[in-house]
mmCIF file of C-alpha atoms in Angstrom:
data_model
loop_
_atom_site.group_PDB
_atom_site.id
_atom_site.type_symbol
_atom_site.label_atom_id
_atom_site.label_comp_id
_atom_site.label_asym_id
_atom_site.label_seq_id
_atom_site.Cartn_x
_atom_site.Cartn_y
_atom_site.Cartn_z
ATOM 1 C CA UNK Y 1 61.211 118.675 102.271
ATOM 2 C CA UNK Y 2 62.926 121.573 100.501
ATOM 3 C CA UNK Y 3 61.766 125.111 101.296
ATOM 4 C CA UNK Y 4 61.300 127.664 98.558
ATOM 5 C CA UNK Y 5 60.856 131.375 99.496
ATOM 6 C CA UNK Y 6 59.978 134.106 97.050
ATOM 7 C CA UNK Y 7 60.149 137.819 97.609
ATOM 8 C CA UNK Y 8 58.543 140.225 97.537
ATOM 9 C CA UNK Y 9 55.001 138.700 97.773
ATOM 10 C CA UNK Y 10 53.484 141.513 95.951
ATOM 11 C CA UNK Y 11 54.878 144.151 93.471
ATOM 12 C CA UNK Y 12 53.280 147.016 91.911
ATOM 13 C CA UNK Y 13 54.979 148.648 88.932
ATOM 14 C CA UNK Y 14 54.384 151.495 86.614
ATOM 15 C CA UNK Y 15 54.603 150.589 82.995
ATOM 16 C CA UNK Y 16 58.250 150.858 81.753
ATOM 17 C CA UNK Y 17 59.846 150.271 85.184
ATOM 18 C CA UNK Y 18 62.318 147.485 85.935
ATOM 19 C CA UNK Y 19 62.102 145.088 88.794
ATOM 20 C CA UNK Y 20 63.871 142.038 90.368
ATOM 21 C CA UNK Y 21 62.076 138.983 91.894
ATOM 22 C CA UNK Y 22 64.081 136.670 94.236
ATOM 23 C CA UNK Y 23 63.803 132.947 95.013
ATOM 24 C CA UNK Y 24 65.726 131.443 97.916
ATOM 25 C CA UNK Y 25 65.870 127.629 98.323
ATOM 26 C CA UNK Y 26 66.924 125.529 101.309
ATOM 27 C CA UNK Y 27 68.907 122.750 99.721
ATOM 28 C CA UNK Y 28 70.917 121.721 96.638
ATOM 29 C CA UNK Y 29 68.780 121.293 93.538
ATOM 30 C CA UNK Y 30 68.869 119.433 90.381
ATOM 31 C CA UNK Y 31 66.959 122.107 88.472
ATOM 32 C CA UNK Y 32 65.251 125.395 88.893
ATOM 33 C CA UNK Y 33 62.467 126.835 86.733
ATOM 34 C CA UNK Y 34 60.587 130.093 86.537
ATOM 35 C CA UNK Y 35 56.932 130.318 85.526
ATOM 36 C CA UNK Y 36 54.386 133.085 84.874
ATOM 37 C CA UNK Y 37 50.802 132.439 85.654
ATOM 38 C CA UNK Y 38 48.510 134.892 83.812
ATOM 39 C CA UNK Y 39 45.238 136.077 85.208
ATOM 40 C CA UNK Y 40 43.439 133.311 83.400
ATOM 41 C CA UNK Y 41 45.447 130.703 85.283
ATOM 42 C CA UNK Y 42 47.690 129.626 82.414
ATOM 43 C CA UNK Y 43 51.158 128.688 83.649
ATOM 44 C CA UNK Y 44 53.976 129.418 81.137
ATOM 45 C CA UNK Y 45 57.521 128.270 81.598
ATOM 46 C CA UNK Y 46 59.855 131.189 81.375
ATOM 47 C CA UNK Y 47 63.300 129.688 82.153
ATOM 48 C CA UNK Y 48 64.840 126.309 82.941
ATOM 49 C CA UNK Y 49 67.948 127.611 84.849
ATOM 50 C CA UNK Y 50 69.664 125.336 87.302
ATOM 51 C CA UNK Y 51 72.685 127.671 87.234
ATOM 52 C CA UNK Y 52 74.072 130.623 85.274
ATOM 53 C CA UNK Y 53 72.272 133.385 83.465
ATOM 54 C CA UNK Y 54 69.744 133.319 80.627
ATOM 55 C CA UNK Y 55 67.870 136.044 78.756
ATOM 56 C CA UNK Y 56 64.642 135.976 76.785
ATOM 57 C CA UNK Y 57 63.576 139.432 75.449
ATOM 58 C CA UNK Y 58 62.882 141.744 78.360
ATOM 59 C CA UNK Y 59 63.279 138.922 80.890
ATOM 60 C CA UNK Y 60 66.453 137.500 82.279
ATOM 61 C CA UNK Y 61 67.307 135.088 85.077
ATOM 62 C CA UNK Y 62 70.323 134.298 87.145
ATOM 63 C CA UNK Y 63 70.789 131.257 89.461
ATOM 64 C CA UNK Y 64 73.652 131.051 91.882
ATOM 65 C CA UNK Y 65 73.327 127.496 92.882
ATOM 66 C CA UNK Y 66 76.189 127.504 95.427
ATOM 67 C CA UNK Y 67 74.413 130.321 97.364
ATOM 68 C CA UNK Y 68 70.915 128.708 96.798
ATOM 69 C CA UNK Y 69 69.108 131.622 95.184
ATOM 70 C CA UNK Y 70 67.828 132.740 91.849
ATOM 71 C CA UNK Y 71 66.738 136.129 90.521
ATOM 72 C CA UNK Y 72 64.272 137.045 87.780
ATOM 73 C CA UNK Y 73 64.712 140.445 86.134
ATOM 74 C CA UNK Y 74 61.851 142.154 84.333
ATOM 75 C CA UNK Y 75 62.944 145.259 82.239
ATOM 76 C CA UNK Y 76 60.679 147.854 80.699
ATOM 77 C CA UNK Y 77 57.666 146.208 82.204
ATOM 78 C CA UNK Y 78 54.333 146.044 80.202
ATOM 79 C CA UNK Y 79 50.800 145.477 81.438
ATOM 80 C CA UNK Y 80 50.933 142.048 79.914
ATOM 81 C CA UNK Y 81 53.613 141.138 82.438
ATOM 82 C CA UNK Y 82 51.053 141.195 85.196
ATOM 83 C CA UNK Y 83 50.355 138.005 86.993
ATOM 84 C CA UNK Y 84 51.980 135.610 89.453
ATOM 85 C CA UNK Y 85 55.603 134.517 89.000
ATOM 86 C CA UNK Y 86 56.545 131.175 90.548
ATOM 87 C CA UNK Y 87 59.968 129.731 91.195
ATOM 88 C CA UNK Y 88 60.034 126.031 91.369
ATOM 89 C CA UNK Y 89 62.913 123.677 92.282
ATOM 90 C CA UNK Y 90 63.625 119.968 91.831
ATOM 91 C CA UNK Y 91 65.982 118.445 94.578
ATOM 92 C CA UNK Y 92 68.477 115.837 93.718
ATOM 93 C CA UNK Y 93 67.108 112.248 93.691
ATOM 94 C CA UNK Y 94 63.571 113.644 93.349
ATOM 95 C CA UNK Y 95 61.195 114.037 90.418
ATOM 96 C CA UNK Y 96 58.826 116.649 91.804
ATOM 97 C CA UNK Y 97 58.956 120.358 91.468
ATOM 98 C CA UNK Y 98 58.494 122.229 94.730
ATOM 99 C CA UNK Y 99 56.860 125.684 94.090
ATOM 100 C CA UNK Y 100 57.250 128.800 96.090
ATOM 101 C CA UNK Y 101 54.258 130.903 97.093
ATOM 102 C CA UNK Y 102 54.783 133.218 94.216
ATOM 103 C CA UNK Y 103 55.240 137.002 93.555
ATOM 104 C CA UNK Y 104 52.162 138.801 92.401
ATOM 105 C CA UNK Y 105 53.111 141.526 89.944
ATOM 106 C CA UNK Y 106 50.769 144.227 88.880
ATOM 107 C CA UNK Y 107 51.802 146.545 86.076
ATOM 108 C CA UNK Y 108 49.784 149.736 85.792
ATOM 109 C CA UNK Y 109 49.486 151.774 82.490
ATOM 110 C CA UNK V 1 52.918 121.505 67.707
ATOM 111 C CA UNK V 2 50.211 120.943 70.243
ATOM 112 C CA UNK V 3 50.980 121.727 73.887
ATOM 113 C CA UNK V 4 49.536 120.019 76.862
ATOM 114 C CA UNK V 5 45.787 119.554 76.615
ATOM 115 C CA UNK V 6 43.452 118.985 79.505
ATOM 116 C CA UNK V 7 39.760 118.162 79.725
ATOM 117 C CA UNK V 8 37.305 119.259 80.917
ATOM 118 C CA UNK V 9 38.069 122.996 81.523
ATOM 119 C CA UNK V 10 35.495 123.268 84.341
ATOM 120 C CA UNK V 11 33.689 120.664 86.425
ATOM 121 C CA UNK V 12 31.124 120.868 89.274
ATOM 122 C CA UNK V 13 30.661 117.786 91.482
ATOM 123 C CA UNK V 14 28.914 117.013 94.722
ATOM 124 C CA UNK V 15 30.612 115.848 97.920
ATOM 125 C CA UNK V 16 31.185 112.051 97.849
ATOM 126 C CA UNK V 17 31.179 111.823 94.080
ATOM 127 C CA UNK V 18 34.127 110.617 91.846
ATOM 128 C CA UNK V 19 35.812 112.619 89.140
ATOM 129 C CA UNK V 20 38.236 111.738 86.275
ATOM 130 C CA UNK V 21 40.372 114.430 84.685
ATOM 131 C CA UNK V 22 42.275 113.861 81.463
ATOM 132 C CA UNK V 23 45.505 115.069 79.976
ATOM 133 C CA UNK V 24 47.467 114.714 76.653
ATOM 134 C CA UNK V 25 51.089 115.665 76.914
ATOM 135 C CA UNK V 26 52.975 117.958 74.605
ATOM 136 C CA UNK V 27 54.306 116.178 71.492
ATOM 137 C CA UNK V 28 57.555 114.307 72.214
ATOM 138 C CA UNK V 29 57.076 114.245 75.952
ATOM 139 C CA UNK V 30 56.764 110.940 77.810
ATOM 140 C CA UNK V 31 56.371 112.022 81.511
ATOM 141 C CA UNK V 32 53.247 113.412 83.021
ATOM 142 C CA UNK V 33 52.829 115.112 86.445
ATOM 143 C CA UNK V 34 49.726 116.306 88.128
ATOM 144 C CA UNK V 35 49.519 119.278 90.446
ATOM 145 C CA UNK V 36 46.761 120.734 92.640
ATOM 146 C CA UNK V 37 46.610 124.502 92.943
ATOM 147 C CA UNK V 38 44.407 126.033 95.623
ATOM 148 C CA UNK V 39 43.307 129.641 95.341
ATOM 149 C CA UNK V 40 46.168 131.961 96.128
ATOM 150 C CA UNK V 41 48.789 129.200 96.498
ATOM 151 C CA UNK V 42 51.437 127.600 94.412
ATOM 152 C CA UNK V 43 50.912 124.281 92.653
ATOM 153 C CA UNK V 44 51.320 121.196 94.980
ATOM 154 C CA UNK V 45 52.682 117.961 93.531
ATOM 155 C CA UNK V 46 50.192 115.052 93.488
ATOM 156 C CA UNK V 47 52.242 112.379 91.420
ATOM 157 C CA UNK V 48 54.172 111.685 88.300
ATOM 158 C CA UNK V 49 53.800 108.969 85.730
ATOM 159 C CA UNK V 50 56.573 107.518 83.454
ATOM 160 C CA UNK V 51 56.410 104.359 81.374
ATOM 161 C CA UNK V 52 52.813 103.817 82.580
ATOM 162 C CA UNK V 53 53.963 103.629 86.271
ATOM 163 C CA UNK V 54 53.572 106.013 89.152
ATOM 164 C CA UNK V 55 57.130 107.022 89.709
ATOM 165 C CA UNK V 56 56.616 109.506 92.729
ATOM 166 C CA UNK V 57 53.749 110.624 94.845
ATOM 167 C CA UNK V 58 53.241 113.714 96.891
ATOM 168 C CA UNK V 59 51.386 114.086 100.132
ATOM 169 C CA UNK V 60 47.934 113.229 98.917
ATOM 170 C CA UNK V 61 45.596 110.506 100.222
ATOM 171 C CA UNK V 62 44.852 107.262 98.350
ATOM 172 C CA UNK V 63 41.564 108.873 97.099
ATOM 173 C CA UNK V 64 43.776 110.408 94.404
ATOM 174 C CA UNK V 65 44.935 107.894 91.771
ATOM 175 C CA UNK V 66 46.030 108.031 88.297
ATOM 176 C CA UNK V 67 46.941 106.163 85.205
ATOM 177 C CA UNK V 68 49.213 106.637 82.152
ATOM 178 C CA UNK V 69 48.321 105.074 78.794
ATOM 179 C CA UNK V 70 50.682 103.686 76.159
ATOM 180 C CA UNK V 71 50.334 106.890 74.161
ATOM 181 C CA UNK V 72 51.606 108.852 77.283
ATOM 182 C CA UNK V 73 48.251 110.436 78.006
ATOM 183 C CA UNK V 74 47.126 110.346 81.624
ATOM 184 C CA UNK V 75 44.050 110.358 83.857
ATOM 185 C CA UNK V 76 43.693 111.704 87.418
ATOM 186 C CA UNK V 77 40.913 110.098 89.496
ATOM 187 C CA UNK V 78 39.651 111.542 92.743
ATOM 188 C CA UNK V 79 37.157 109.367 94.724
ATOM 189 C CA UNK V 80 34.846 110.369 97.630
ATOM 190 C CA UNK V 81 35.201 114.145 96.849
ATOM 191 C CA UNK V 82 35.545 116.566 99.767
ATOM 192 C CA UNK V 83 34.845 120.299 99.660
ATOM 193 C CA UNK V 84 38.586 120.789 100.208
ATOM 194 C CA UNK V 85 39.331 119.088 96.861
ATOM 195 C CA UNK V 86 38.011 122.176 95.140
ATOM 196 C CA UNK V 87 41.006 123.581 93.186
ATOM 197 C CA UNK V 88 42.683 124.101 89.771
ATOM 198 C CA UNK V 89 44.100 120.730 88.706
ATOM 199 C CA UNK V 90 47.163 121.095 86.425
ATOM 200 C CA UNK V 91 48.802 118.542 84.245
ATOM 201 C CA UNK V 92 52.385 118.989 83.183
ATOM 202 C CA UNK V 93 54.579 117.136 80.746
ATOM 203 C CA UNK V 94 58.209 116.761 80.097
ATOM 204 C CA UNK V 95 60.720 114.516 78.467
ATOM 205 C CA UNK V 96 62.706 112.091 80.455
ATOM 206 C CA UNK V 97 66.284 113.115 80.413
ATOM 207 C CA UNK V 98 68.380 116.196 81.112
ATOM 208 C CA UNK V 99 67.374 119.788 80.604
ATOM 209 C CA UNK V 100 63.685 119.162 80.146
ATOM 210 C CA UNK V 101 61.554 122.131 81.176
ATOM 211 C CA UNK V 102 58.054 121.434 82.425
ATOM 212 C CA UNK V 103 55.068 122.484 80.195
ATOM 213 C CA UNK V 104 51.649 122.907 81.844
ATOM 214 C CA UNK V 105 48.200 122.633 80.429
ATOM 215 C CA UNK V 106 45.562 125.212 81.029
ATOM 216 C CA UNK V 107 44.069 123.138 84.011
ATOM 217 C CA UNK V 108 40.712 121.858 85.065
ATOM 218 C CA UNK V 109 38.870 123.911 87.587
ATOM 219 C CA UNK V 110 36.985 121.600 89.956
ATOM 220 C CA UNK V 111 34.303 122.868 92.226
ATOM 221 C CA UNK V 112 32.912 120.519 94.884
ATOM 222 C CA UNK V 113 29.630 121.569 96.397
#
């Protein structure tokens, strides 16, 4: 099956800092989504981004499908940004999302 | 607009027992997927239901079964529980068609003792 690799595995930030999370995938995909899982386990969809760039407030994402990677940018980080960020991909002719292992982000005040 | 709702939130069962988890999709969604998330790992796909049929299945044994009802809600059943089945079970819904992001419920945390 498709492989999804996220880096870095862990990230510690000071409040107000910027950061970039990366997701590499091993095959062509029909769609790619970014999720944030808060400390209570709730999984929130951040972006549906099979290609191109999208922005939502302090978060933005870019997917370069031809090179099989996606980036999630967090700007002016806040403590509420803490949690695990997952990248998930859906291969062509497939209905399931395959998740990476996640990047654990800790934002310190 | 109600999101994806799951019940119960927590459940403790004994090895060998059977369990049923329930999920109501987000309003307007017709497709339900179930995922298992072990501690410290990403969610793993169990199966997906669309039009009351199992459309795709992940690498889970037949002890895991499901159902989708005409109102699009869904159940996940696990028979002959093992200690290794302890996990967070997440239900996700989407709308069949293009550009449909996945929306997750808050999950059911199952502990098997």
